[in-house]
PDB file of C-alpha atoms in Angstrom:
ATOM      1  CA  MET A   1      47.645 -44.894 -83.212  1.00 49.00           C
ATOM      2  CA  GLY A   2      49.986 -47.903 -83.328  1.00 49.00           C
ATOM      3  CA  ALA A   3      50.624 -50.270 -80.451  1.00 47.00           C
ATOM      4  CA  ASP A   4      54.087 -48.786 -79.933  1.00 50.00           C
ATOM      5  CA  GLN A   5      52.522 -45.355 -79.332  1.00 52.00           C
ATOM      6  CA  THR A   6      50.182 -46.376 -76.507  1.00 56.00           C
ATOM      7  CA  ILE A   7      50.021 -43.676 -73.821  1.00 60.00           C
ATOM      8  CA  ASP A   8      50.137 -44.623 -70.147  1.00 65.00           C
ATOM      9  CA  TRP A   9      47.166 -42.453 -69.198  1.00 64.00           C
ATOM     10  CA  ARG A  10      47.456 -43.225 -65.486  1.00 65.00           C
ATOM     11  CA  ASN A  11      51.044 -41.973 -65.225  1.00 64.00           C
ATOM     12  CA  ALA A  12      50.220 -39.020 -67.459  1.00 62.00           C
ATOM     13  CA  ALA A  13      47.343 -38.018 -65.174  1.00 66.00           C
ATOM     14  CA  VAL A  14      49.504 -38.348 -62.060  1.00 61.00           C
ATOM     15  CA  SER A  15      52.196 -36.214 -63.697  1.00 65.00           C
ATOM     16  CA  VAL A  16      49.667 -33.479 -64.465  1.00 62.00           C
ATOM     17  CA  LEU A  17      48.366 -33.550 -60.879  1.00 66.00           C
ATOM     18  CA  ASP A  18      51.947 -33.284 -59.571  1.00 67.00           C
ATOM     19  CA  TRP A  19      52.644 -30.309 -61.823  1.00 61.00           C
ATOM     20  CA  TRP A  20      49.569 -28.390 -60.652  1.00 60.00           C
ATOM     21  CA  HIS A  21      50.313 -29.270 -57.024  1.00 63.00           C
ATOM     22  CA  ASP A  22      53.818 -27.827 -57.264  1.00 64.00           C
ATOM     23  CA  ALA A  23      52.343 -24.727 -58.880  1.00 61.00           C
ATOM     24  CA  GLY A  24      50.129 -24.217 -55.822  1.00 59.00           C
ATOM     25  CA  VAL A  25      46.831 -25.761 -57.001  1.00 59.00           C
ATOM     26  CA  ASP A  26      45.929 -28.535 -54.577  1.00 54.00           C
ATOM     27  CA  MET A  27      42.137 -28.834 -54.586  1.00 56.00           C
ATOM     28  CA  LEU A  28      39.117 -28.693 -56.883  1.00 54.00           C
ATOM     29  CA  VAL A  29      36.131 -26.400 -56.455  1.00 54.00           C
ATOM     30  CA  ASP A  30      34.318 -29.348 -54.932  1.00 54.00           C
ATOM     31  CA  ASP A  31      34.811 -33.097 -54.842  1.00 56.00           C
ATOM     32  CA  ALA A  32      31.199 -33.888 -55.854  1.00 58.00           C
ATOM     33  CA  PRO A  33      28.663 -32.368 -58.259  1.00 62.00           C
ATOM     34  CA  ARG A  34      26.366 -29.809 -56.662  1.00 60.00           C
ATOM     35  CA  ASP A  35      22.850 -28.709 -57.590  1.00 63.00           C
ATOM     36  CA  TRP A  36      23.064 -24.958 -57.017  1.00 51.00           C
ATOM     37  CA  PHE A  37      19.291 -24.571 -57.573  1.00 59.00           C
ATOM     38  CA  ALA A  38      18.219 -27.158 -55.000  1.00 60.00           C
ATOM     39  CA  ALA A  39      16.504 -25.910 -51.855  1.00 58.00           C
ATOM     40  CA  SER A  40      18.831 -25.737 -48.901  1.00 54.00           C
ATOM     41  CA  GLU A  41      18.288 -28.220 -46.112  1.00 58.00           C
ATOM     42  CA  PRO A  42      16.802 -26.825 -42.895  1.00 57.00           C
ATOM     43  CA  LEU A  43      19.284 -26.101 -40.148  1.00 51.00           C
ATOM     44  CA  VAL A  44      18.968 -28.687 -37.407  1.00 54.00           C
ATOM     45  CA  ILE A  45      20.359 -27.735 -34.032  1.00 55.00           C
ATOM     46  CA  ALA A  46      21.173 -30.679 -31.847  1.00 56.00           C
ATOM     47  CA  PRO A  47      19.991 -30.413 -28.239  1.00 57.00           C
ATOM     48  CA  PRO A  48      22.688 -29.945 -25.619  1.00 56.00           C
ATOM     49  CA  ALA A  49      24.087 -33.112 -24.135  1.00 54.00           C
ATOM     50  CA  PRO A  50      22.668 -33.966 -20.717  1.00 55.00           C
ATOM     51  CA  THR A  51      24.867 -33.001 -17.827  1.00 57.00           C
ATOM     52  CA  GLY A  52      26.825 -35.798 -16.273  1.00 57.00           C
ATOM     53  CA  VAL A  53      27.306 -37.697 -19.558  1.00 49.00           C
ATOM     54  CA  PRO A  54      31.007 -38.524 -19.936  1.00 52.00           C
ATOM     55  CA  VAL A  55      32.760 -36.965 -22.924  1.00 47.00           C
ATOM     56  CA  ALA A  56      35.320 -39.008 -24.854  1.00 45.00           C
ATOM     57  CA  PRO A  57      38.864 -37.705 -24.231  1.00 49.00           C
ATOM     58  CA  PRO A  58      40.797 -36.243 -27.181  1.00 46.00           C
ATOM     59  CA  VAL A  59      42.985 -38.591 -29.174  1.00 45.00           C
ATOM     60  CA  ALA A  60      46.481 -38.621 -27.702  1.00 51.00           C
ATOM     61  CA  VAL A  61      49.258 -37.264 -29.902  1.00 60.00           C
ATOM     62  CA  ALA A  62      52.599 -39.027 -29.707  1.00 68.00           C
ATOM     63  CA  THR A  63      55.332 -37.029 -28.023  1.00 88.00           C
ATOM     64  CA  MET A  64      58.218 -36.277 -30.356  1.00 94.00           C
ATOM     65  CA  PRO A  65      61.779 -37.164 -29.278  1.00 94.00           C
ATOM     66  CA  LEU A  66      64.029 -34.307 -28.196  1.00 94.00           C
ATOM     67  CA  SER A  67      67.245 -35.554 -29.805  1.00 95.00           C
ATOM     68  CA  LEU A  68      67.746 -35.581 -33.569  1.00 96.00           C
ATOM     69  CA  THR A  69      68.982 -39.186 -33.657  1.00 95.00           C
ATOM     70  CA  GLU A  70      65.922 -40.450 -31.797  1.00 96.00           C
ATOM     71  CA  PHE A  71      63.627 -38.194 -33.805  1.00 96.00           C
ATOM     72  CA  LEU A  72      64.859 -39.529 -37.161  1.00 95.00           C
ATOM     73  CA  ALA A  73      64.208 -43.097 -35.995  1.00 94.00           C
ATOM     74  CA  TRP A  74      60.765 -42.098 -34.691  1.00 96.00           C
ATOM     75  CA  ARG A  75      59.947 -40.213 -37.914  1.00 94.00           C
ATOM     76  CA  THR A  76      59.697 -43.427 -39.939  1.00 91.00           C
ATOM     77  CA  GLY A  77      57.917 -45.403 -37.225  1.00 92.00           C
ATOM     78  CA  ALA A  78      54.332 -46.162 -36.235  1.00 92.00           C
ATOM     79  CA  ASP A  79      53.402 -42.907 -34.471  1.00 93.00           C
ATOM     80  CA  VAL A  80      53.358 -40.593 -37.508  1.00 94.00           C
ATOM     81  CA  PRO A  81      50.457 -39.709 -39.837  1.00 93.00           C
ATOM     82  CA  GLU A  82      51.990 -41.611 -42.781  1.00 92.00           C
ATOM     83  CA  ALA A  83      52.375 -44.891 -40.871  1.00 91.00           C
ATOM     84  CA  GLY A  84      49.384 -46.516 -42.577  1.00 90.00           C
ATOM     85  CA  TRP A  85      50.138 -45.245 -46.083  1.00 91.00           C
ATOM     86  CA  ASN A  86      51.445 -47.469 -48.857  1.00 88.00           C
ATOM     87  CA  GLY A  87      55.116 -47.244 -49.786  1.00 86.00           C
ATOM     88  CA  ILE A  88      58.324 -46.947 -47.836  1.00 86.00           C
ATOM     89  CA  SER A  89      59.347 -44.224 -45.417  1.00 89.00           C
ATOM     90  CA  LEU A  90      62.418 -42.189 -46.291  1.00 91.00           C
ATOM     91  CA  ALA A  91      64.322 -40.547 -43.472  1.00 85.00           C
ATOM     92  CA  ALA A  92      66.055 -37.208 -43.665  1.00 94.00           C
ATOM     93  CA  GLU A  93      69.795 -37.166 -44.286  1.00 93.00           C
ATOM     94  CA  GLY A  94      72.701 -34.814 -43.856  1.00 95.00           C
ATOM     95  CA  PRO A  95      74.734 -33.324 -41.006  1.00 96.00           C
ATOM     96  CA  ALA A  96      72.938 -32.842 -37.714  1.00 95.00           C
ATOM     97  CA  ASP A  97      74.487 -29.379 -37.397  1.00 93.00           C
ATOM     98  CA  ALA A  98      74.099 -28.313 -41.035  1.00 96.00           C
ATOM     99  CA  THR A  99      74.100 -24.572 -41.667  1.00 96.00           C
ATOM    100  CA  VAL A 100      71.597 -25.016 -44.503  1.00 97.00           C
ATOM    101  CA  MET A 101      68.502 -27.230 -44.379  1.00 97.00           C
ATOM    102  CA  VAL A 102      66.337 -28.129 -47.380  1.00 98.00           C
ATOM    103  CA  LEU A 103      62.709 -29.119 -46.786  1.00 98.00           C
ATOM    104  CA  ALA A 104      60.677 -30.560 -49.677  1.00 95.00           C
ATOM    105  CA  ASP A 105      57.060 -31.669 -49.715  1.00 93.00           C
ATOM    106  CA  CYS A 106      57.351 -35.458 -50.020  1.00 91.00           C
ATOM    107  CA  PRO A 107      59.405 -38.170 -51.728  1.00 90.00           C
ATOM    108  CA  ASP A 108      59.256 -38.309 -55.522  1.00 87.00           C
ATOM    109  CA  ARG A 109      57.825 -41.384 -57.233  1.00 83.00           C
ATOM    110  CA  ASP A 110      61.318 -42.733 -57.983  1.00 79.00           C
ATOM    111  CA  ASP A 111      62.778 -42.090 -54.537  1.00 83.00           C
ATOM    112  CA  GLY A 112      63.574 -45.309 -52.727  1.00 67.00           C
ATOM    113  CA  THR A 113      63.260 -47.494 -55.829  1.00 62.00           C
ATOM    114  CA  ASP A 114      65.750 -49.135 -58.145  1.00 49.00           C
ATOM    115  CA  ASN A 115      65.187 -46.243 -60.551  1.00 50.00           C
ATOM    116  CA  GLY A 116      66.005 -43.655 -57.931  1.00 46.00           C
ATOM    117  CA  GLY A 117      68.227 -43.302 -54.922  1.00 49.00           C
ATOM    118  CA  ALA A 118      67.403 -46.595 -53.164  1.00 55.00           C
ATOM    119  CA  GLY A 119      66.291 -44.889 -49.979  1.00 70.00           C
ATOM    120  CA  GLN A 120      67.309 -41.283 -50.672  1.00 84.00           C
ATOM    121  CA  LEU A 121      65.062 -38.253 -50.777  1.00 90.00           C
ATOM    122  CA  LEU A 122      65.240 -36.122 -53.917  1.00 90.00           C
ATOM    123  CA  SER A 123      66.947 -38.665 -56.136  1.00 86.00           C
ATOM    124  CA  GLY A 124      66.476 -39.129 -59.861  1.00 87.00           C
ATOM    125  CA  ALA A 125      66.040 -36.088 -62.096  1.00 92.00           C
ATOM    126  CA  SER A 126      64.806 -33.858 -59.264  1.00 93.00           C
ATOM    127  CA  GLY A 127      67.810 -34.759 -57.153  1.00 93.00           C
ATOM    128  CA  ARG A 128      70.273 -34.095 -59.943  1.00 94.00           C
ATOM    129  CA  LEU A 129      68.755 -30.662 -60.492  1.00 96.00           C
ATOM    130  CA  LEU A 130      68.881 -29.965 -56.745  1.00 96.00           C
ATOM    131  CA  ASP A 131      72.567 -30.884 -56.725  1.00 96.00           C
ATOM    132  CA  ARG A 132      73.212 -28.365 -59.496  1.00 96.00           C
ATOM    133  CA  MET A 133      71.206 -25.720 -57.656  1.00 96.00           C
ATOM    134  CA  LEU A 134      73.254 -26.281 -54.504  1.00 96.00           C
ATOM    135  CA  ALA A 135      76.517 -26.233 -56.460  1.00 96.00           C
ATOM    136  CA  ALA A 136      75.534 -22.847 -57.912  1.00 95.00           C
ATOM    137  CA  ILE A 137      75.627 -21.373 -54.397  1.00 95.00           C
ATOM    138  CA  GLY A 138      78.750 -23.229 -53.324  1.00 95.00           C
ATOM    139  CA  LEU A 139      77.116 -26.157 -51.505  1.00 96.00           C
ATOM    140  CA  THR A 140      77.055 -29.935 -51.897  1.00 96.00           C
ATOM    141  CA  ARG A 141      74.356 -32.411 -50.917  1.00 94.00           C
ATOM    142  CA  SER A 142      76.588 -33.816 -48.175  1.00 94.00           C
ATOM    143  CA  ALA A 143      76.815 -30.387 -46.523  1.00 96.00           C
ATOM    144  CA  VAL A 144      73.075 -29.745 -46.187  1.00 97.00           C
ATOM    145  CA  HIS A 145      70.341 -31.449 -44.172  1.00 98.00           C
ATOM    146  CA  VAL A 146      67.642 -32.694 -46.569  1.00 97.00           C
ATOM    147  CA  ALA A 147      64.175 -33.584 -45.283  1.00 97.00           C
ATOM    148  CA  ALA A 148      60.533 -33.685 -46.374  1.00 96.00           C
ATOM    149  CA  VAL A 149      57.219 -32.741 -44.799  1.00 96.00           C
ATOM    150  CA  CYS A 150      56.014 -36.287 -45.569  1.00 93.00           C
ATOM    151  CA  ALA A 151      58.229 -39.319 -44.990  1.00 92.00           C
ATOM    152  CA  LYS A 152      56.122 -41.247 -47.538  1.00 92.00           C
ATOM    153  CA  ARG A 153      54.654 -40.133 -50.836  1.00 89.00           C
ATOM    154  CA  PRO A 154      50.886 -39.543 -50.506  1.00 87.00           C
ATOM    155  CA  THR A 155      48.397 -40.498 -53.199  1.00 78.00           C
ATOM    156  CA  ALA A 156      49.051 -38.442 -56.344  1.00 72.00           C
ATOM    157  CA  GLY A 157      51.679 -36.484 -54.417  1.00 73.00           C
ATOM    158  CA  ARG A 158      49.148 -34.337 -52.518  1.00 81.00           C
ATOM    159  CA  ILE A 159      49.091 -34.064 -48.724  1.00 84.00           C
ATOM    160  CA  GLN A 160      45.629 -34.612 -47.290  1.00 86.00           C
ATOM    161  CA  ARG A 161      44.171 -31.627 -45.469  1.00 86.00           C
ATOM    162  CA  GLU A 162      43.330 -33.654 -42.366  1.00 90.00           C
ATOM    163  CA  VAL A 163      46.994 -34.415 -41.638  1.00 92.00           C
ATOM    164  CA  GLU A 164      48.527 -31.089 -42.720  1.00 93.00           C
ATOM    165  CA  ASP A 165      48.607 -29.555 -39.238  1.00 95.00           C
ATOM    166  CA  ARG A 166      50.267 -32.566 -37.605  1.00 96.00           C
ATOM    167  CA  LEU A 167      52.838 -32.889 -40.393  1.00 96.00           C
ATOM    168  CA  ALA A 168      53.600 -29.177 -40.092  1.00 96.00           C
ATOM    169  CA  GLU A 169      54.121 -29.579 -36.353  1.00 96.00           C
ATOM    170  CA  ILE A 170      56.511 -32.478 -36.959  1.00 97.00           C
ATOM    171  CA  ALA A 171      58.441 -30.551 -39.620  1.00 97.00           C
ATOM    172  CA  LYS A 172      58.841 -27.530 -37.346  1.00 96.00           C
ATOM    173  CA  HIS A 173      60.138 -29.772 -34.558  1.00 96.00           C
ATOM    174  CA  HIS A 174      62.641 -31.247 -37.028  1.00 97.00           C
ATOM    175  CA  ILE A 175      63.877 -27.755 -37.894  1.00 97.00           C
ATOM    176  CA  GLU A 176      64.179 -26.937 -34.198  1.00 96.00           C
ATOM    177  CA  LEU A 177      66.453 -29.962 -33.684  1.00 96.00           C
ATOM    178  CA  VAL A 178      68.715 -29.147 -36.633  1.00 96.00           C
ATOM    179  CA  ALA A 179      68.688 -25.383 -35.924  1.00 96.00           C
ATOM    180  CA  PRO A 180      70.029 -24.291 -39.351  1.00 96.00           C
ATOM    181  CA  LYS A 181      71.005 -20.739 -40.221  1.00 95.00           C
ATOM    182  CA  ARG A 182      69.247 -20.974 -43.601  1.00 96.00           C
ATOM    183  CA  LEU A 183      66.187 -22.970 -44.621  1.00 97.00           C
ATOM    184  CA  LEU A 184      65.120 -23.603 -48.231  1.00 98.00           C
ATOM    185  CA  LEU A 185      61.490 -24.665 -48.687  1.00 98.00           C
ATOM    186  CA  LEU A 186      60.786 -26.501 -51.951  1.00 97.00           C
ATOM    187  CA  GLY A 187      57.207 -26.476 -53.157  1.00 95.00           C
ATOM    188  CA  ASN A 188      53.816 -25.300 -52.000  1.00 95.00           C
ATOM    189  CA  ALA A 189      53.258 -27.873 -49.253  1.00 94.00           C
ATOM    190  CA  ALA A 190      56.571 -27.046 -47.554  1.00 96.00           C
ATOM    191  CA  SER A 191      55.819 -23.316 -47.705  1.00 97.00           C
ATOM    192  CA  ARG A 192      52.377 -23.822 -46.215  1.00 96.00           C
ATOM    193  CA  ALA A 193      53.673 -26.125 -43.465  1.00 96.00           C
ATOM    194  CA  ILE A 194      56.400 -23.784 -42.202  1.00 97.00           C
ATOM    195  CA  LEU A 195      55.250 -20.296 -43.172  1.00 97.00           C
ATOM    196  CA  GLY A 196      51.492 -20.850 -43.322  1.00 96.00           C
ATOM    197  CA  MET A 197      51.543 -19.271 -46.777  1.00 95.00           C
ATOM    198  CA  GLU A 198      50.995 -20.441 -50.327  1.00 96.00           C
ATOM    199  CA  LEU A 199      54.222 -20.564 -52.345  1.00 96.00           C
ATOM    200  CA  GLN A 200      53.340 -17.726 -54.686  1.00 95.00           C
ATOM    201  CA  ALA A 201      52.662 -15.423 -51.722  1.00 96.00           C
ATOM    202  CA  ALA A 202      55.794 -16.507 -49.836  1.00 97.00           C
ATOM    203  CA  ARG A 203      58.274 -16.188 -52.697  1.00 96.00           C
ATOM    204  CA  GLY A 204      60.375 -13.097 -53.309  1.00 93.00           C
ATOM    205  CA  ARG A 205      61.311 -12.236 -49.724  1.00 93.00           C
ATOM    206  CA  LEU A 206      63.359 -13.612 -46.876  1.00 95.00           C
ATOM    207  CA  HIS A 207      61.352 -14.856 -43.910  1.00 96.00           C
ATOM    208  CA  GLY A 208      62.616 -15.695 -40.464  1.00 94.00           C
ATOM    209  CA  ILE A 209      61.782 -18.360 -37.882  1.00 92.00           C
ATOM    210  CA  SER A 210      63.257 -18.770 -34.421  1.00 90.00           C
ATOM    211  CA  HIS A 211      64.776 -21.970 -33.079  1.00 89.00           C
ATOM    212  CA  LYS A 212      66.788 -23.131 -30.075  1.00 85.00           C
ATOM    213  CA  VAL A 213      70.008 -21.322 -30.972  1.00 85.00           C
ATOM    214  CA  GLY A 214      68.739 -18.243 -32.742  1.00 89.00           C
ATOM    215  CA  GLU A 215      66.985 -17.533 -36.003  1.00 92.00           C
ATOM    216  CA  ALA A 216      66.937 -19.066 -39.478  1.00 94.00           C
ATOM    217  CA  GLY A 217      66.473 -17.142 -42.706  1.00 95.00           C
ATOM    218  CA  VAL A 218      63.789 -18.903 -44.737  1.00 97.00           C
ATOM    219  CA  VAL A 219      63.288 -18.808 -48.512  1.00 97.00           C
ATOM    220  CA  ALA A 220      60.423 -20.530 -50.340  1.00 98.00           C
ATOM    221  CA  SER A 221      61.092 -21.621 -53.911  1.00 98.00           C
ATOM    222  CA  PHE A 222      59.940 -23.990 -56.623  1.00 97.00           C
ATOM    223  CA  HIS A 223      60.423 -27.723 -56.291  1.00 96.00           C
ATOM    224  CA  PRO A 224      62.966 -29.127 -58.789  1.00 96.00           C
ATOM    225  CA  ARG A 225      60.268 -31.281 -60.386  1.00 93.00           C
ATOM    226  CA  PHE A 226      58.331 -28.104 -61.215  1.00 96.00           C
ATOM    227  CA  LEU A 227      61.453 -26.527 -62.715  1.00 97.00           C
ATOM    228  CA  ILE A 228      61.951 -29.604 -64.894  1.00 96.00           C
ATOM    229  CA  GLU A 229      58.412 -29.188 -66.248  1.00 95.00           C
ATOM    230  CA  LYS A 230      58.714 -25.401 -66.542  1.00 96.00           C
ATOM    231  CA  PRO A 231      62.360 -24.429 -67.232  1.00 96.00           C
ATOM    232  CA  ALA A 232      61.423 -20.757 -67.640  1.00 96.00           C
ATOM    233  CA  ALA A 233      60.947 -20.587 -63.854  1.00 97.00           C
ATOM    234  CA  LYS A 234      64.639 -21.370 -63.249  1.00 96.00           C
ATOM    235  CA  ALA A 235      65.538 -17.674 -63.466  1.00 96.00           C
ATOM    236  CA  GLU A 236      63.194 -16.955 -60.563  1.00 97.00           C
ATOM    237  CA  ALA A 237      64.544 -19.952 -58.644  1.00 97.00           C
ATOM    238  CA  TRP A 238      68.076 -18.550 -59.087  1.00 96.00           C
ATOM    239  CA  LYS A 239      66.958 -15.309 -57.434  1.00 96.00           C
ATOM    240  CA  ASP A 240      65.592 -17.364 -54.537  1.00 97.00           C
ATOM    241  CA  LEU A 241      68.917 -19.149 -54.088  1.00 96.00           C
ATOM    242  CA  GLN A 242      70.830 -15.877 -54.101  1.00 95.00           C
ATOM    243  CA  MET A 243      68.463 -14.537 -51.455  1.00 95.00           C
ATOM    244  CA  LEU A 244      68.931 -17.685 -49.376  1.00 95.00           C
ATOM    245  CA  MET A 245      72.681 -17.218 -49.141  1.00 89.00           C
ATOM    246  CA  GLY A 246      73.057 -13.456 -49.239  1.00 85.00           C
ATOM    247  CA  GLY A 247      69.858 -11.738 -48.169  1.00 53.00           C
ATOM    248  CA  GLN A 248      69.285  -9.909 -44.917  1.00 44.00           C
ATOM    249  CA  MET A 249      66.013 -10.140 -43.031  1.00 41.00           C
ATOM    250  CA  SER A 250      64.030  -7.006 -42.330  1.00 37.00           C
ATOM    251  CA  GLN A 251      61.923  -6.573 -39.219  1.00 35.00           C
ATOM    252  CA  GLU A 252      58.769  -6.940 -41.349  1.00 36.00           C
ATOM    253  CA  THR A 253      59.687 -10.429 -42.654  1.00 40.00           C
ATOM    254  CA  ARG A 254      60.516 -12.022 -39.316  1.00 40.00           C
ATOM    255  CA  ALA A 255      57.982 -14.580 -38.142  1.00 38.00           C
TER     256      ALA A 255
END
C-alpha cells in the first residue's frame, strides 16, 4: 500500500463505534476477559455498621433553573455532568416556544469546529441532512428548537452509563421548559433518555409525554449520521417524520 493510501485507523475505528452506537449497540459483553471455568469467589457479607456512626450525606445535585434563558446558560456551565469532559459545550438553539423540538444524542465531531457550524449542534453533513428532513415536512431549522442530551461530545460518541440518569433528567427538564407539541428523538441515546426504551423498540409508534401546558407527541427515529451510513433506512425515517406531523396518539402509547 502506497504512502498516499495510508488509512487513519483511529478515525476509522471511531466511525465504526459511532455507527454501531446509532444502531443501538452501546456496550460489549464485558469490558475485560473472563475465565468462565474459574471457581467463584466466596460471598463475603460485611457486618452491619455500628449504631451511632455518622453516615456521609448523599452528593447534592444542582437545582436546575426554572426559566429557559437561565437554563440554557446553566446547561453549559460547571454544574452539569459534562463539565469536566474535553471539548466545548454547545447550547441548544431555536425559538423558546417552538411547536417542534428535536433532541439528538450529542454533538457530532465537526460541531463547533471550523469544519462544522462554529458552535452549532447538528452542523456538517448530519445538519444538512436534518435540514432536508425538516423541509420535507414543511419546517426550517429556524422554526424548531434543537438540543442534545449531552452538551459535549463524550469519548467515541457514547454516553457513559453512570451519567445517563442525570442527563435524562436534565433533558426532560429542558423539554418541560420548551413545552413543544411535537418532539423528534434522534438516535438511541435520546430515545433511552426520554422514553426509557431502545430505539428499535420505540420506533414505529407515536408516544406521548406530558409537560406544563399539555402533552407532546413523541417520535423516535434514526440519527442523520446513521442515515448517511445506511441510506436504505431513509424510507423508514420518512415514515417517522410523517408520523411526527400527522399521527394521533392512542391511549396505549401515552406515557
